[in-house]
CSV table of C-alpha atoms and ligand atoms in Angstrom, one decimal:
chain,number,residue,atom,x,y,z
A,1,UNK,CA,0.0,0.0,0.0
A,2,UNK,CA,1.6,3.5,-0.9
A,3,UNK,CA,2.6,5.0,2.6
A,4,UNK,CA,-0.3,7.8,2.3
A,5,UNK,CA,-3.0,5.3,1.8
A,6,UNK,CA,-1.4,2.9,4.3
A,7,UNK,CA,-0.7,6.1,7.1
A,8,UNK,CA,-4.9,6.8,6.2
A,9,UNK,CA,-5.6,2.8,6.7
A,10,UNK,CA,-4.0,3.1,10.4
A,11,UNK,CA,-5.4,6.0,11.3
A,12,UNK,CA,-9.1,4.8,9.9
A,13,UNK,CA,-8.2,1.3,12.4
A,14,UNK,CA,-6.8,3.6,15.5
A,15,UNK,CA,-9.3,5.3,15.7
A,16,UNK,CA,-11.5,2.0,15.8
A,17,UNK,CA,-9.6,0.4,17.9
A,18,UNK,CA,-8.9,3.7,20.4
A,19,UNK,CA,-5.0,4.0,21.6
A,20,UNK,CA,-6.3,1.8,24.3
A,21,UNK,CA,-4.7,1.4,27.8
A,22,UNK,CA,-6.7,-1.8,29.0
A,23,UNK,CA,-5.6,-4.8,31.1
A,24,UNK,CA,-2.0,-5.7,30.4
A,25,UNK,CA,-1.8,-3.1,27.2
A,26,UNK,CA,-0.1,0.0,28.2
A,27,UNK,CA,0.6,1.2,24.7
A,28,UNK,CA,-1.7,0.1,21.7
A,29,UNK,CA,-1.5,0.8,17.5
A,30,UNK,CA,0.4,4.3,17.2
A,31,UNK,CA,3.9,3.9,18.3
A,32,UNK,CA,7.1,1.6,17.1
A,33,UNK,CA,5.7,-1.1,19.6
A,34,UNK,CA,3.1,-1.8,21.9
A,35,UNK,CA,4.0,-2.1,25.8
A,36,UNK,CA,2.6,-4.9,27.1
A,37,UNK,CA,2.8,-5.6,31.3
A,38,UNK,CA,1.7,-9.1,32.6
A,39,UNK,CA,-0.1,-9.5,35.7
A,40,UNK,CA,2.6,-10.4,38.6
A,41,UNK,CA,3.4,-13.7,38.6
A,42,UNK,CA,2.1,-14.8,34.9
A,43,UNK,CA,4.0,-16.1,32.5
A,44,UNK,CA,3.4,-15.0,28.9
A,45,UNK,CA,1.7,-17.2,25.8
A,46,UNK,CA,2.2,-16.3,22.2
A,47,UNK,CA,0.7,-18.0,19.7
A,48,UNK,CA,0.4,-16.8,15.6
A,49,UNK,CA,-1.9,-18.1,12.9
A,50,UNK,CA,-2.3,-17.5,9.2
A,51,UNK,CA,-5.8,-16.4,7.3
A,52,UNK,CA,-5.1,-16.8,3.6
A,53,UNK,CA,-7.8,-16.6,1.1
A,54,UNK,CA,-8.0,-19.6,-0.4
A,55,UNK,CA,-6.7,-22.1,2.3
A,56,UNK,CA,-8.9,-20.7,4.8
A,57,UNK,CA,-11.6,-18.8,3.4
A,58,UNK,CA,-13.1,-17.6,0.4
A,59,UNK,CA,-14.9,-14.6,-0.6
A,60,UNK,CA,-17.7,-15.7,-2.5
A,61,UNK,CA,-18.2,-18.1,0.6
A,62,UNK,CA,-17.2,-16.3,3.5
A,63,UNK,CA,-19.0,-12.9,5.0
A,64,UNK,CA,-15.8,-10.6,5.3
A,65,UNK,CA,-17.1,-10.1,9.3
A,66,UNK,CA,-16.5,-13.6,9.7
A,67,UNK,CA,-13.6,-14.0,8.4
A,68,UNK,CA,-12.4,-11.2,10.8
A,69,UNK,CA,-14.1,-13.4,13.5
A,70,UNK,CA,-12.2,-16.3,13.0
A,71,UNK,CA,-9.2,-15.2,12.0
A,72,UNK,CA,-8.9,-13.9,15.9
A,73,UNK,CA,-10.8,-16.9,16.8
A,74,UNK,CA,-7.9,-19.1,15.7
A,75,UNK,CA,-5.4,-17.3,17.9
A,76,UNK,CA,-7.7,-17.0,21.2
A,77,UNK,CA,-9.0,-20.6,20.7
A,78,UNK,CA,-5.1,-21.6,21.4
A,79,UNK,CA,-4.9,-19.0,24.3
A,80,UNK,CA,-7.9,-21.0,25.5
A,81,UNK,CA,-6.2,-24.4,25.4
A,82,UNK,CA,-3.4,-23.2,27.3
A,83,UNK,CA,-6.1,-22.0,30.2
A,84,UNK,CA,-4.7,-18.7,29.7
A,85,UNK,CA,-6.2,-14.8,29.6
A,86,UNK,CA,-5.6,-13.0,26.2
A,87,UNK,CA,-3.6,-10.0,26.3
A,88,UNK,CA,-3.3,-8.2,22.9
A,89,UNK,CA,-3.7,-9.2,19.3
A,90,UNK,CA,-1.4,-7.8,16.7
A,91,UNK,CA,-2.8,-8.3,13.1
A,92,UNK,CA,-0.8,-8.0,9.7
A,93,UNK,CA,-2.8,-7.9,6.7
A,94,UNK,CA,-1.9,-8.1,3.1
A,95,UNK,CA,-4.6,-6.8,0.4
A,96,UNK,CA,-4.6,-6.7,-3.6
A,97,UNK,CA,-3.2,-3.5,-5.1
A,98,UNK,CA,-6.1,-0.6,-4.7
A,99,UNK,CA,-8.0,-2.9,-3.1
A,100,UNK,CA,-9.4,-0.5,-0.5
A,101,UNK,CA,-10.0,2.1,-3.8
A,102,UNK,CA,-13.0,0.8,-4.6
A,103,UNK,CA,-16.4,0.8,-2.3
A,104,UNK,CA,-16.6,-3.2,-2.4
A,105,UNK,CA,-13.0,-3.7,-1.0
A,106,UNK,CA,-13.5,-1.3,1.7
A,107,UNK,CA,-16.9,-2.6,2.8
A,108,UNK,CA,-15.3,-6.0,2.9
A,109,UNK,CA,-12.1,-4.5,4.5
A,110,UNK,CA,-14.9,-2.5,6.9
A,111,UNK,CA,-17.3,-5.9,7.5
A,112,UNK,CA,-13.6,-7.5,8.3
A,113,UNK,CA,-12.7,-5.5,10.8
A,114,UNK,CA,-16.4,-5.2,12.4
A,115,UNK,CA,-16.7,-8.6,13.2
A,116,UNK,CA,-12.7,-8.9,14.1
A,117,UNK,CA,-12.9,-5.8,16.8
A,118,UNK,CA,-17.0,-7.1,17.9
A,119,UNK,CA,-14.9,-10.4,19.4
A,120,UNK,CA,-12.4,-8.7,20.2
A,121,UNK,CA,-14.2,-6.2,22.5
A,122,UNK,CA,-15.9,-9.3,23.6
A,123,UNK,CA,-13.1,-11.1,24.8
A,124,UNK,CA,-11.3,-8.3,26.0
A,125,UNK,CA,-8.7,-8.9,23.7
A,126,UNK,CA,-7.5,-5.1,22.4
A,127,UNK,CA,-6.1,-4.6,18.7
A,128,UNK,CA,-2.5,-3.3,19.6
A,129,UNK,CA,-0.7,-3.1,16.9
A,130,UNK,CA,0.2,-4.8,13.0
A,131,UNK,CA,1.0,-4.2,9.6
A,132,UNK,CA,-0.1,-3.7,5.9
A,133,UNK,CA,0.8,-4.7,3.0
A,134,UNK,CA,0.0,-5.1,-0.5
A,135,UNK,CA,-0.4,-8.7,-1.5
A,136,UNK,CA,1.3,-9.8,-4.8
A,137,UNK,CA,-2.1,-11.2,-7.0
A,138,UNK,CA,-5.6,-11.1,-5.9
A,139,UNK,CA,-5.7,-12.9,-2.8
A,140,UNK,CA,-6.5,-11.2,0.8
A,141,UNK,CA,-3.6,-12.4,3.5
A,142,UNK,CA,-3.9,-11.9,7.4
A,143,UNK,CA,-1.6,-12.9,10.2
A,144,UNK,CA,-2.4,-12.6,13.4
A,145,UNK,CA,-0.2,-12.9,16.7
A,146,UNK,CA,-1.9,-13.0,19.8
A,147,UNK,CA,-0.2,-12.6,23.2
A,148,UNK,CA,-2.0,-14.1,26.6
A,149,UNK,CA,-1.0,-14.8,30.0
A,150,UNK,CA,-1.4,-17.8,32.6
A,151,UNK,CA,-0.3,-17.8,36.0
A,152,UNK,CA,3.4,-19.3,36.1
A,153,UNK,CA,3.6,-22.9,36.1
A,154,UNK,CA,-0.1,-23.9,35.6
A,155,UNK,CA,-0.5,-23.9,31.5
A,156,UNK,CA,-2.3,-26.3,30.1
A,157,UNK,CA,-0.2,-28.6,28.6
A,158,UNK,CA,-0.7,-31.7,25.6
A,159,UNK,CA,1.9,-33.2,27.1
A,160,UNK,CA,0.5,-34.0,30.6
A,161,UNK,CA,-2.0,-37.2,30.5
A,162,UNK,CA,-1.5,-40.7,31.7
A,163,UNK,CA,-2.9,-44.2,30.9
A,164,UNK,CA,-6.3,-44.3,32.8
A,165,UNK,CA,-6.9,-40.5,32.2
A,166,UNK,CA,-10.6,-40.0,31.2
A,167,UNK,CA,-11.0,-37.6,27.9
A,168,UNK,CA,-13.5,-35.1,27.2
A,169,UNK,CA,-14.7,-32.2,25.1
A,170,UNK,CA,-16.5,-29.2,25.6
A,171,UNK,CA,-19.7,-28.2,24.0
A,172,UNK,CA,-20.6,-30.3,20.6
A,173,UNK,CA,-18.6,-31.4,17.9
A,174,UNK,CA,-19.0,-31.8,13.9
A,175,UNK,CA,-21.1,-29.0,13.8
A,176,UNK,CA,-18.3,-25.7,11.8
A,177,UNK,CA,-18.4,-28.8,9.2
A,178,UNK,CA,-22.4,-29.2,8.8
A,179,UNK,CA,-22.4,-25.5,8.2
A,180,UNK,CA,-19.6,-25.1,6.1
A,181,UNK,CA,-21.9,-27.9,4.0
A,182,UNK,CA,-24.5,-25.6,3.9
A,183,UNK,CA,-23.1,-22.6,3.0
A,184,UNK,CA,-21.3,-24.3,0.2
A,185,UNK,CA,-24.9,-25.2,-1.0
A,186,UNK,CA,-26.3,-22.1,-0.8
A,187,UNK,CA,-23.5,-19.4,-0.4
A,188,UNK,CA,-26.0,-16.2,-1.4
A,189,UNK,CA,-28.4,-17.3,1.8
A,190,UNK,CA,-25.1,-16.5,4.0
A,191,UNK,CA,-23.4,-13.9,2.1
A,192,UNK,CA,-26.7,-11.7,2.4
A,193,UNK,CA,-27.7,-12.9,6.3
A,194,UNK,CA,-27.7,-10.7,9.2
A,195,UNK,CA,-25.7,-12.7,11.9
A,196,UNK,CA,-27.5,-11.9,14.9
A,197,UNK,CA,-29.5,-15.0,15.9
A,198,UNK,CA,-26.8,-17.1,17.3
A,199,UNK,CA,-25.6,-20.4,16.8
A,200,UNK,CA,-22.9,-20.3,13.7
A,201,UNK,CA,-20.3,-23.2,14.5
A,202,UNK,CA,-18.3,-22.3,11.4
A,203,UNK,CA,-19.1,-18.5,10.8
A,204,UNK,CA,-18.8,-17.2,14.5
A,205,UNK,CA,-17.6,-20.4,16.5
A,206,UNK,CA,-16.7,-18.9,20.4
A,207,UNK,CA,-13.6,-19.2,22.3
A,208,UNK,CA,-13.8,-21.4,25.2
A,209,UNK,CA,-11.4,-18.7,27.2
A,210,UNK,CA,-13.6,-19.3,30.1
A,211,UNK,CA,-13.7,-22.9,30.3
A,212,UNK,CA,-10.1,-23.4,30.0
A,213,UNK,CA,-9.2,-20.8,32.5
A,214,UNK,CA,-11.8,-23.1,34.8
A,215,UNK,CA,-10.0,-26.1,33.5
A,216,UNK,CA,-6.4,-25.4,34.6
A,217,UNK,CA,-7.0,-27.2,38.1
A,218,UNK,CA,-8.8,-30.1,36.4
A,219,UNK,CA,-7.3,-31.0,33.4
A,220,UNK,CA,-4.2,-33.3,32.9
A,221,UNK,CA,-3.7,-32.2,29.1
A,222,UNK,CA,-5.5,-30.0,26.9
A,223,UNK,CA,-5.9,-28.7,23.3
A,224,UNK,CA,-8.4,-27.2,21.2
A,225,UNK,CA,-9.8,-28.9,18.5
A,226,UNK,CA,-9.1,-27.3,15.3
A,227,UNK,CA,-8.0,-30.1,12.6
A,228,UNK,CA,-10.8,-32.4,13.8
A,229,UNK,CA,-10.8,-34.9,16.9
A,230,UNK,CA,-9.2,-37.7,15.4
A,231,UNK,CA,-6.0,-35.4,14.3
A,232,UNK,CA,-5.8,-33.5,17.5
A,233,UNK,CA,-6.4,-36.7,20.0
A,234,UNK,CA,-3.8,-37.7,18.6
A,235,UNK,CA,-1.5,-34.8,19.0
A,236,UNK,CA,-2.7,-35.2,22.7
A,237,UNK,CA,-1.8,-39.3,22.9
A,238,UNK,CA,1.7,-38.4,20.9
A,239,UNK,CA,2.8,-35.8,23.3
A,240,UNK,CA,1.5,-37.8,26.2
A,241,UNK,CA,3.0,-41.0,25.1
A,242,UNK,CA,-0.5,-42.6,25.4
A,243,UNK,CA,-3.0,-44.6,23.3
A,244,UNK,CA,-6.7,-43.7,23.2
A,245,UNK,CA,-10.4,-45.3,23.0
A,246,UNK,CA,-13.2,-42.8,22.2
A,247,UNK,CA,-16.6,-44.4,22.4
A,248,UNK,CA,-18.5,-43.0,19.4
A,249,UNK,CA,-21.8,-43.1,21.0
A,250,UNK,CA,-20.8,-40.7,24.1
A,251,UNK,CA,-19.6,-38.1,21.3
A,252,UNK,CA,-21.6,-34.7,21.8
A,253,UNK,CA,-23.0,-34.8,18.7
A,254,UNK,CA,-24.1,-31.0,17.1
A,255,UNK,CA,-28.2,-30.2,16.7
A,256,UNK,CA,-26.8,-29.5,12.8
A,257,UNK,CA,-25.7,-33.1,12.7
A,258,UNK,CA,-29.4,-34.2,13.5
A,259,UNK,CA,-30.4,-33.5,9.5
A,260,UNK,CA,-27.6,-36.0,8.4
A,261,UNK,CA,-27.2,-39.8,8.1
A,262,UNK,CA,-26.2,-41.3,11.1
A,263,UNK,CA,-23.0,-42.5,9.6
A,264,UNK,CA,-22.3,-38.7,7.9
A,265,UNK,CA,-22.6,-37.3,11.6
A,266,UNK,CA,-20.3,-39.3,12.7
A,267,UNK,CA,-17.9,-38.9,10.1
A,268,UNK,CA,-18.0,-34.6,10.8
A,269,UNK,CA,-18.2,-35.2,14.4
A,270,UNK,CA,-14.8,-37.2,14.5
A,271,UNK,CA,-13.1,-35.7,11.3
A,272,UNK,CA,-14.5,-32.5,10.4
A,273,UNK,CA,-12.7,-30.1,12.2
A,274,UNK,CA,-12.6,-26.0,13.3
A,275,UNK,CA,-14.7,-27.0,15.7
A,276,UNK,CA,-12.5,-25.0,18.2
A,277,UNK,CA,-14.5,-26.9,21.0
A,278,UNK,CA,-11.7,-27.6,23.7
A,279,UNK,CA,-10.3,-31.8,23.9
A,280,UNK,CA,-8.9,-31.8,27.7
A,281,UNK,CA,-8.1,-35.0,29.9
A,282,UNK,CA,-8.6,-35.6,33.6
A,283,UNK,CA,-7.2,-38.1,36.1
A,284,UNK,CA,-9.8,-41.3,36.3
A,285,UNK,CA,-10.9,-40.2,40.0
A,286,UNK,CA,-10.8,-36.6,39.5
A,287,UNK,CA,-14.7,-35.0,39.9
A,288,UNK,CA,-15.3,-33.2,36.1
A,289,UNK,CA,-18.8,-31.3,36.2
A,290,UNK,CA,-21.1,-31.7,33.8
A,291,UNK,CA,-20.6,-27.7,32.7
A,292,UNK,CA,-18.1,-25.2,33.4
A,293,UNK,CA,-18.8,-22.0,32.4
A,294,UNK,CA,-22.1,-22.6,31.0
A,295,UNK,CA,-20.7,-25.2,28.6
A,296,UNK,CA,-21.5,-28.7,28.8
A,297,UNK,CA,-18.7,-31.4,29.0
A,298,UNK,CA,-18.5,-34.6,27.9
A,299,UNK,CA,-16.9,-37.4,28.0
A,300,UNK,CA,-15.8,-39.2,25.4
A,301,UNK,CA,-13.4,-41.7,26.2
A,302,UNK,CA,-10.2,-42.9,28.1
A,303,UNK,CA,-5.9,-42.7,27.7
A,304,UNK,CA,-4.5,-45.9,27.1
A,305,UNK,CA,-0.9,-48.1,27.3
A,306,UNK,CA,0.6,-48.2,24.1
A,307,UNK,CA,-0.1,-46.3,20.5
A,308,UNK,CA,-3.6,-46.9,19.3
A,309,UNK,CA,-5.9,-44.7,19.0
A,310,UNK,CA,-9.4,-46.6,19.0
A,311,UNK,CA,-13.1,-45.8,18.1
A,312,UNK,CA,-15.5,-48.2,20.0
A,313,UNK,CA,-18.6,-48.2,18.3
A,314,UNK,CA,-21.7,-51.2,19.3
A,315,UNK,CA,-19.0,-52.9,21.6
A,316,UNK,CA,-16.7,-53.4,18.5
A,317,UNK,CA,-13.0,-51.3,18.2
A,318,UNK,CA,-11.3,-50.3,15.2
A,319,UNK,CA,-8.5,-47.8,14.7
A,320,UNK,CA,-9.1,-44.1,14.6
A,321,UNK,CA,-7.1,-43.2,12.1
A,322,UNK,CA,-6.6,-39.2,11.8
A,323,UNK,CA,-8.3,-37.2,9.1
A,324,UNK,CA,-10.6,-38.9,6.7
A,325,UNK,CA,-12.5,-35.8,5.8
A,326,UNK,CA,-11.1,-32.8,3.8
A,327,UNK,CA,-12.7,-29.1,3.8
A,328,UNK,CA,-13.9,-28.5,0.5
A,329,UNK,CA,-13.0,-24.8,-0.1
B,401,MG,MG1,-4.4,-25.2,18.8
C-alpha cells in the first residue's frame, strides 16, 4: 500500500480500535511497539496463525465479518487451550493492489474489521498493533499474533496425561463442518444474512477462554480442537505417550448433525474439524462437572498403554485413524 493510503488505513483502524490502555496493554497501534505488562506472577503465551484466502476462506463463501471473527478466533482458541487470559492481538494484513480504492473492498475490508474488533471487544482482547501490505495477485492475506497470560507454572499442557486419564470435550462437535456444508450449497443465503440470531459453528464459533481458565485445576492435558478430533487426539496421545479409546456413541453430537445420516454425523463429528470446541483430559478419580462456564462437558473416552488410537462403536474397536475428511474450499 503506498505510505499515504497505508498512514490513512492506520489511522481509519486507531481510531476503531482507540489507543487503548486496557488490562496488560499499556501502549496500543500508534507507536514503534506496543508495551505490554503481565499481571505479577504470569507467565506469557504467544501464539500466531495464518488467514489466507484460499486455504482458509473464500470470498464468495465467506461474509468478510466472519472472516475477521475467525481469523482472531484461531489465535484466542489456542490461548484458551493453554487456560490462559488473552492479552493483545497484533494483526498483519496483506490486500490486492487498490484494493481498499474501490467501495466493495473497503466494505469488505470494513465488515472485516467489524466482526474482528465485535470479538475482540468481547473477549477483552484489544487490537495493539500490525501491519499492511499489498499482496502480490488477488488474494486477501492476514496474520495474526496474539499474546495471553497464565499464571506461572499452571499452562495447560498436551503433554500431561496418563494411561487411565478420562478424555472429554466441551460443547458439541461436527457441527463448523455441517455448516460449512450448507453454505457451500447455498453461499447467497449466508453472504446476504444478518448474523445476529446465534448459533454459527463455522461463521462465529466462540472461544472457550472461560472454560479453559476453569479447566487449569482439572485438566491433565489440553488442546483445542481445530483439525478435527481424530487429528488433535492424537496430538494429545503423541505428546503424552499414550494410546486412546473414544466411544463413538458418548460423542456430543451437534443439533446441525441431526439432519444428516447417522454415519455422515459421525464422520463430521470425529473428522471434520474447526470445531474450536476444547479436547482436555482428567485423572480417572478426578470429579469433572457436567458444565463449566455454561458449557456442557462430555466425556468421550479414556488414555491408554501403548499407540492406538481406538473408536469403540456397538462394543466393536477399530482404529481411529486421523483425518478422513477434507474441507472442501
Ligand atoms: Mg491449537
Amino acid at each position: 500500500m503506498a505510505a499515504g493510503g497505508e498512514l490513512a488505513f492506520i489511522r481509519s483502524i486507531r481510531d476503531r480500535t482507540g489507543r487503548s490502555r486496557r488490562g496488560a496493554l499499556r501502549l496500543g497501534i500508534g507507536d514503534d511497539c506496543a508495551v505490554l505488562q503481565p499481571a505479577a506472577g504470569c507467565e506469557v503465551l504467544v501464539t500466531t496463525d495464518f488467514t489466507l484466502e484460499g486455504r482458509h476462506f473464500r470470498r464468495d463463501l465467506h461474509p468478510a465479518a466472519a472472516v475477521g471473527h475467525r481469523c482472531l478466533l484461531r489465535g484466542l482458541s489456542d490461548i484458551a487451550a493453554m487456560g490462559g487470559k488473552p492479552m493483545a492481538a497484533f494483526l498483519s494484513l496483506a490486500m490486492p493492489r487498490g484494493f481498499t480504492t474501490r467501495a466493495a473492498g473497503r466494505r469488505w475490508v470494513d465488515d472485516f474489521f467489524s466482526g474482528l474488533l465485535a470479538l475482540a471487544e468481547a473477549t477483552g482482547t484489544p487490537l495493539a498493533g500490525g501491519d499492511t501490505a499489498e499482496a502480490p495477485g488477488n488474494t486477501i492475506l492476514a496474520d495474526i499474533v496474539l499474546l495471553g497470560s497464565v499464571p506461572r507454572g499452571t499452562a495447560l499442557l498436551r503433554g500431561g496425561a496418563r494411561t487411565g486419564d478420562a478424555i472429554y470435550v466441551t460443547g458439541e462437535l461436527g457441527g463448523a463442518a455441517a455448516e460449512l456444508q450448507q453454505i457451500s450449497r447455498n453461499p447467497r443465503r449466508f453472504l446476504r444474512a444478518a448474523y445476529d440470531d446465534g448459533d454459527h459453528p463455522h461463521l462465529f464459533p466462540s472461544p472457550r477462554l472461560k472454560a479453559g481458565d476453569q479447566l487449569r485445576p482439572i485438566a491433565s492435558a489440553a488442546m483445542d480442537v481445530s483439525d478435527g478430533l481424530s487429528t488433535d487426539l492424537r496430538h494429545l496421545c503423541e505428546e503424552s505417550g499414550t494410546g486412546a479409546v473414544v466411544h463413538a456413541a458418548a460423542l456430543p453430537l451437534h443439533p446441525l448433525l441431526s439432519q444428516l445420516q447417522p454415519k455422515e454425523a459421525l464422520q463430521l463429528a470425529l473428522h471434520g474439524g474447526e470445531d474450536y470446541e476444547l479436547l482436555f483430559t482428567a485423572r480417572s478419580g478426578k470429579r469433572v462437572p457436567p458444565r463449566i462456564a455454561g458449557v456442557r462437558l462430555t466425556r468421550i473416552g479414556e488414555m491408554t498403554s501403548g499407540t492406538h488410537i481406538l473408536l469403540e462403536r456397538g462394543g466393536k474397536l477399530k482404529p481411529l485413524r486421523p483425518g478422513g475428511w477434507e474441507h472442501r474450499l
